[in-house]
Coordinates of C-alpha atoms in Angstrom, one line a residue:
X176 CA 0.0 0.0 0.0
X177 CA 2.8 2.4 1.0
X178 CA 4.7 1.6 -2.2
X179 CA 1.6 2.3 -4.3
X180 CA 1.2 5.7 -2.6
X181 CA 4.8 6.5 -3.1
X182 CA 4.7 5.6 -6.8
X183 CA 1.6 7.8 -7.3
X184 CA 3.4 10.7 -5.7
X185 CA 6.1 10.6 -8.5
X186 CA 3.7 12.5 -10.7
X187 CA 4.0 15.5 -8.3
X188 CA 7.6 16.2 -9.7
X189 CA 7.4 16.9 -13.4
X190 CA 10.0 19.8 -13.3
X191 CA 13.3 20.4 -11.6
X192 CA 14.7 23.8 -10.6
X193 CA 18.4 24.4 -11.5
X194 CA 20.2 26.6 -9.1
X195 CA 22.7 27.7 -11.7
X196 CA 26.1 29.2 -11.0
X197 CA 25.1 32.3 -9.1
X198 CA 22.1 34.3 -7.9
X199 CA 23.9 37.6 -8.2
X200 CA 22.5 39.5 -11.2
X201 CA 25.8 41.2 -12.1
X202 CA 27.7 37.9 -11.9
X203 CA 25.1 36.3 -14.1
X204 CA 25.5 38.9 -16.8
X205 CA 29.3 38.6 -16.7
X206 CA 29.0 34.8 -16.9
X207 CA 26.5 35.0 -19.7
X208 CA 29.0 37.1 -21.8
X209 CA 31.9 34.9 -20.9
X210 CA 30.2 31.6 -21.7
X211 CA 28.6 32.9 -24.9
X212 CA 32.0 33.8 -26.1
X213 CA 33.3 30.3 -25.0
X214 CA 30.5 28.6 -26.8
X215 CA 30.8 30.5 -30.1
X216 CA 34.5 30.0 -30.1
X217 CA 34.0 26.3 -29.4
X218 CA 31.7 25.9 -32.4
X219 CA 33.9 27.9 -34.7
X220 CA 37.1 26.2 -33.6
X221 CA 35.9 22.6 -33.7
X222 CA 33.9 23.0 -36.9
X223 CA 36.9 24.5 -38.6
X224 CA 39.0 21.5 -37.6
X225 CA 36.4 19.1 -39.1
X226 CA 36.2 21.2 -42.3
X227 CA 40.0 21.5 -42.6
X228 CA 40.5 17.7 -42.2
X229 CA 37.8 16.9 -44.8
X230 CA 39.2 19.5 -47.2
X231 CA 42.9 18.7 -47.0
X232 CA 43.7 15.2 -48.4
X233 CA 47.1 15.2 -46.6
X234 CA 45.1 15.0 -43.3
X235 CA 43.2 11.9 -44.4
X236 CA 45.1 9.7 -41.9
X237 CA 44.0 7.7 -38.8
X238 CA 45.2 10.4 -36.4
X239 CA 43.1 13.2 -38.0
X240 CA 40.2 10.9 -38.6
X241 CA 40.0 10.4 -34.8
X242 CA 40.7 14.2 -34.2
X243 CA 37.7 15.1 -36.4
X244 CA 35.6 12.7 -34.3
X245 CA 36.8 14.5 -31.2
X246 CA 35.9 17.9 -32.6
X247 CA 32.4 16.7 -33.5
X248 CA 31.9 15.2 -30.0
X249 CA 33.1 18.5 -28.4
X250 CA 30.6 20.5 -30.4
X251 CA 27.8 18.1 -29.3
X252 CA 29.0 17.8 -25.7
X253 CA 29.0 21.6 -25.2
X254 CA 25.7 22.0 -27.0
X255 CA 24.0 19.6 -24.5
X256 CA 24.4 22.0 -21.6
X257 CA 25.7 25.5 -22.5
X258 CA 22.7 26.9 -24.6
X259 CA 20.3 25.9 -21.8
X260 CA 22.6 27.6 -19.2
X261 CA 22.7 30.8 -21.4
X262 CA 19.0 30.9 -21.7
X263 CA 18.5 30.3 -17.9
X264 CA 20.7 33.3 -17.2
X265 CA 17.8 35.6 -18.1
X266 CA 15.1 33.5 -16.5
X267 CA 14.0 34.0 -12.9
X268 CA 12.8 30.3 -12.8
X269 CA 15.5 28.0 -14.1
X270 CA 13.2 25.1 -14.7
X271 CA 13.8 21.9 -16.7
X272 CA 11.1 19.2 -17.2
X273 CA 11.8 15.7 -16.1
X274 CA 11.8 14.4 -19.7
X275 CA 14.2 17.2 -20.8
X276 CA 16.4 16.4 -17.7
X277 CA 16.6 12.7 -18.6
X278 CA 17.3 13.6 -22.3
X279 CA 20.1 15.9 -21.2
X280 CA 21.7 13.3 -19.0
X281 CA 21.5 10.7 -21.8
X282 CA 23.3 12.8 -24.3
X283 CA 25.7 14.2 -21.7
X284 CA 26.9 10.7 -20.8
X285 CA 26.8 9.5 -24.4
X286 CA 29.2 12.2 -25.6
X287 CA 31.3 12.1 -22.4
X288 CA 31.8 8.3 -22.4
X289 CA 32.4 8.2 -26.2
X290 CA 35.1 10.9 -25.8
X291 CA 36.8 8.9 -23.0
X292 CA 36.9 5.8 -25.3
X293 CA 38.1 8.0 -28.2
X294 CA 41.0 9.5 -26.2
X295 CA 42.0 5.9 -25.3
X296 CA 41.9 4.9 -29.0
X297 CA 43.9 8.1 -29.9
X298 CA 46.6 7.1 -27.4
X299 CA 46.8 3.6 -29.0
X300 CA 47.1 5.2 -32.4
X301 CA 50.0 7.4 -31.2
X302 CA 51.6 4.3 -29.6
X303 CA 51.6 2.4 -32.9
X304 CA 52.7 5.4 -34.9
X305 CA 55.7 6.1 -32.6
X306 CA 56.7 2.7 -31.3
X307 CA 55.9 0.7 -34.5
X308 CA 56.1 3.1 -37.4
X309 CA 56.8 0.5 -40.0
X310 CA 53.6 -1.4 -39.1
X311 CA 51.5 1.7 -38.6
X312 CA 49.4 1.6 -41.8
X313 CA 49.0 -2.1 -41.5
X314 CA 47.8 -2.1 -37.9
X315 CA 45.8 1.2 -38.2
X316 CA 44.2 0.7 -41.6
X317 CA 40.9 2.3 -42.5
X318 CA 38.9 -0.8 -41.8
X319 CA 40.3 -0.9 -38.3
X320 CA 39.7 2.8 -37.8
X321 CA 36.1 2.6 -38.8
X322 CA 35.5 -0.5 -36.6
X323 CA 37.1 1.4 -33.6
X324 CA 34.9 4.4 -34.2
X325 CA 31.8 2.2 -34.3
X326 CA 32.9 0.4 -31.2
X327 CA 33.5 3.6 -29.1
X328 CA 30.2 5.1 -30.2
X329 CA 28.4 1.9 -29.3
X330 CA 30.2 1.7 -26.0
X331 CA 29.2 5.3 -25.2
X332 CA 25.6 4.5 -26.1
X333 CA 25.4 1.4 -23.9
X334 CA 26.9 3.3 -21.0
X335 CA 24.5 6.2 -21.3
X336 CA 21.4 3.9 -21.6
X337 CA 22.5 2.0 -18.5
X338 CA 22.9 5.1 -16.4
X339 CA 19.8 6.8 -17.7
X340 CA 17.7 3.8 -17.1
X341 CA 18.8 3.6 -13.5
X342 CA 17.7 7.2 -13.0
X343 CA 14.3 6.8 -14.7
X344 CA 13.3 4.0 -12.5
X345 CA 13.6 6.0 -9.3
X346 CA 10.6 7.8 -7.7
X347 CA 10.7 11.6 -7.5
X348 CA 8.1 13.0 -5.1
X349 CA 9.7 15.6 -3.0
X350 CA 12.8 17.8 -3.4
X351 CA 13.1 19.4 -6.9
X352 CA 16.2 21.5 -6.7
X353 CA 19.4 20.5 -8.6
X354 CA 22.5 22.3 -7.3
X355 CA 24.0 22.8 -10.7
X356 CA 23.3 24.4 -14.1
X357 CA 22.5 21.1 -15.8
X358 CA 21.1 17.7 -15.0
X359 CA 23.6 15.0 -14.1
X360 CA 23.1 11.6 -12.6
X361 CA 24.7 12.2 -9.2
X362 CA 22.7 15.3 -8.5
X363 CA 19.4 13.9 -9.8
X364 CA 19.4 10.6 -7.9
X365 CA 19.8 12.6 -4.6
X366 CA 16.3 13.9 -5.2
X367 CA 14.7 10.4 -5.3
X368 CA 12.3 9.4 -2.6
X369 CA 14.0 6.2 -1.9
X370 CA 17.4 4.7 -0.7
X371 CA 19.9 5.2 -3.6
X372 CA 22.9 3.6 -2.0
X373 CA 22.9 0.7 -4.4
X374 CA 22.4 3.1 -7.4
X375 CA 25.4 5.2 -6.2
X376 CA 27.6 2.1 -6.0
X377 CA 26.5 1.1 -9.6
X378 CA 27.4 4.6 -10.8
X379 CA 30.8 4.5 -9.2
X380 CA 31.5 1.0 -10.5
X381 CA 30.3 2.2 -14.0
X382 CA 31.4 5.7 -14.7
X383 CA 34.1 5.9 -12.1
X384 CA 35.6 2.6 -13.1
X385 CA 35.6 3.5 -16.8
X386 CA 37.3 6.9 -16.1
X387 CA 40.0 5.4 -13.8
X388 CA 40.8 2.4 -16.0
X389 CA 41.0 4.5 -19.2
X390 CA 43.2 7.1 -17.4
X391 CA 45.6 4.4 -16.2
X392 CA 45.7 2.9 -19.7
X393 CA 46.4 6.3 -21.2
X394 CA 49.2 7.1 -18.7
X395 CA 50.8 3.8 -19.3
X396 CA 50.6 4.2 -23.1
X397 CA 52.2 7.6 -23.0
X398 CA 54.9 6.4 -20.6
X399 CA 55.8 3.6 -23.1
X400 CA 55.9 6.2 -25.8
X401 CA 58.2 8.5 -23.9
X402 CA 60.6 5.6 -23.2
X403 CA 60.5 4.8 -26.9
X404 CA 61.3 8.4 -27.9
X405 CA 64.7 8.2 -26.2
X406 CA 66.0 6.2 -29.2
X407 CA 64.6 8.5 -31.9
X408 CA 66.3 11.4 -33.6
X409 CA 65.8 14.9 -32.2
X410 CA 63.5 16.2 -34.9
X411 CA 61.2 13.2 -34.8
X412 CA 61.3 13.3 -31.0
X413 CA 60.3 16.9 -30.8
X414 CA 57.3 16.4 -33.1
X415 CA 56.2 13.3 -31.2
X416 CA 56.6 15.0 -27.8
X417 CA 54.5 17.9 -29.0
X418 CA 51.7 15.5 -30.1
X419 CA 51.8 13.6 -26.9
X420 CA 51.9 16.7 -24.8
X421 CA 48.7 17.9 -26.5
X422 CA 47.0 14.6 -26.0
X423 CA 48.0 14.4 -22.3
X424 CA 46.7 17.9 -21.7
X425 CA 43.3 17.0 -23.1
X426 CA 43.2 13.7 -21.2
X427 CA 44.1 15.4 -17.8
X428 CA 41.5 18.1 -18.2
X429 CA 38.7 15.8 -19.3
X430 CA 39.3 12.6 -17.3
X431 CA 40.2 14.7 -14.2
X432 CA 36.5 15.9 -14.0
X433 CA 35.1 12.4 -14.6
X434 CA 37.3 10.9 -11.9
X435 CA 36.5 13.7 -9.4
X436 CA 32.7 13.5 -10.0
X437 CA 32.0 9.9 -10.6
X438 CA 34.5 8.1 -8.4
X439 CA 32.8 9.1 -5.1
X440 CA 29.4 9.0 -3.6
X441 CA 26.7 11.5 -4.6
X442 CA 27.7 14.3 -2.2
X443 CA 27.9 17.9 -3.2
X444 CA 31.2 19.8 -2.8
X445 CA 31.9 23.5 -3.4
X446 CA 34.3 22.6 -6.2
X447 CA 31.6 20.6 -8.2
X448 CA 30.3 23.6 -10.2
X449 CA 33.8 24.8 -11.1
X450 CA 34.8 21.4 -12.3
X451 CA 31.5 21.1 -14.2
X452 CA 32.2 24.4 -16.0
X453 CA 35.6 23.1 -17.2
X454 CA 34.0 19.9 -18.2
X455 CA 31.2 21.3 -20.3
X456 CA 32.4 24.8 -21.5
X457 CA 36.2 25.2 -21.2
X458 CA 37.6 21.8 -22.3
X459 CA 35.7 21.7 -25.6
X460 CA 37.1 25.1 -26.3
X461 CA 40.7 24.2 -25.4
X462 CA 40.8 21.1 -27.6
X463 CA 41.0 23.0 -30.9
X464 CA 43.5 25.5 -29.4
X465 CA 45.7 22.7 -28.1
X466 CA 45.6 20.6 -31.3
X467 CA 46.0 23.5 -33.8
X468 CA 48.6 25.7 -32.0
X469 CA 50.9 22.7 -31.4
X470 CA 50.3 21.0 -34.7
X471 CA 52.2 22.4 -37.8
X472 CA 50.2 20.2 -40.2
X473 CA 46.9 21.5 -39.0
X474 CA 48.1 25.1 -39.2
X475 CA 49.5 24.6 -42.7
X476 CA 46.2 23.0 -43.8
X477 CA 44.1 25.7 -42.3
X478 CA 46.2 28.5 -43.9
X479 CA 45.9 26.7 -47.2
X480 CA 42.1 26.5 -46.7
X481 CA 41.9 30.3 -45.9
X482 CA 44.2 31.1 -48.8
X483 CA 42.0 29.2 -51.3
X484 CA 38.9 31.0 -50.0
X485 CA 40.6 34.4 -50.3
X486 CA 41.6 33.7 -53.9
X487 CA 38.1 32.7 -54.8
X488 CA 36.7 35.9 -53.3
X489 CA 39.3 38.0 -55.3
X490 CA 38.1 36.3 -58.5

């Protein structure tokens, strides 16, 4: 009887209230301007990377195939949360429906988990290219690249469905305030009208374990690469070190958030919002900067693309 009453009460919560980043009006205006600039630059930078890679046939290699996937994911990942946050800046009631909240969580984890798997694949690609250069095009042929891409997107989808389904099954009949500017599983399950201890363990064992294992694999991969670089000539070593440094920067920024948020119980910390900002708005912007400013091939291809466009306009 009590269970039936509890389940009937779930209909009382059809919307959640997002606290956002600040209640101060001046701070909200400043953050709106800053995050709008971040978002526009994220779109421009990552879309330009994809267009440049498609346009320049010299970049039709496994490394840039995966880099174009990363840029596409970053655009999608940022779009899941930032536009809603920008719109809520001017709204007194920062509301999100239960269905929209579930949808946001699904796509957030889909793109986040897919990016984790992609970063791991990119580390393997660099390992083969640097440690086994003569076998590179045999090991990382286009068939293998496509299969790896399908596998990482499939893995991200399965992971997202698993987490979202756990959240949907919980009853929500009381608290409706999410202490963040977007819906995420740890914050949402705290609002459930039932014991979520088992769910929290499943989240840690799922998202937390994926983040930690992939991070360890990545660190080991780059450690092996660095050891291998000792035996290479200085020019090749500098280029490989530059590439690895770019990859490690992205890995640290992205996986650092995942480990911090998903490898502990669902408790709120003051640092959560700051980490979430880097996760959703800053990291997708830094990726194109890191990969283009430290990559001569990308800069050359981009200059060639811009030069061709200018010549067409002159004609």
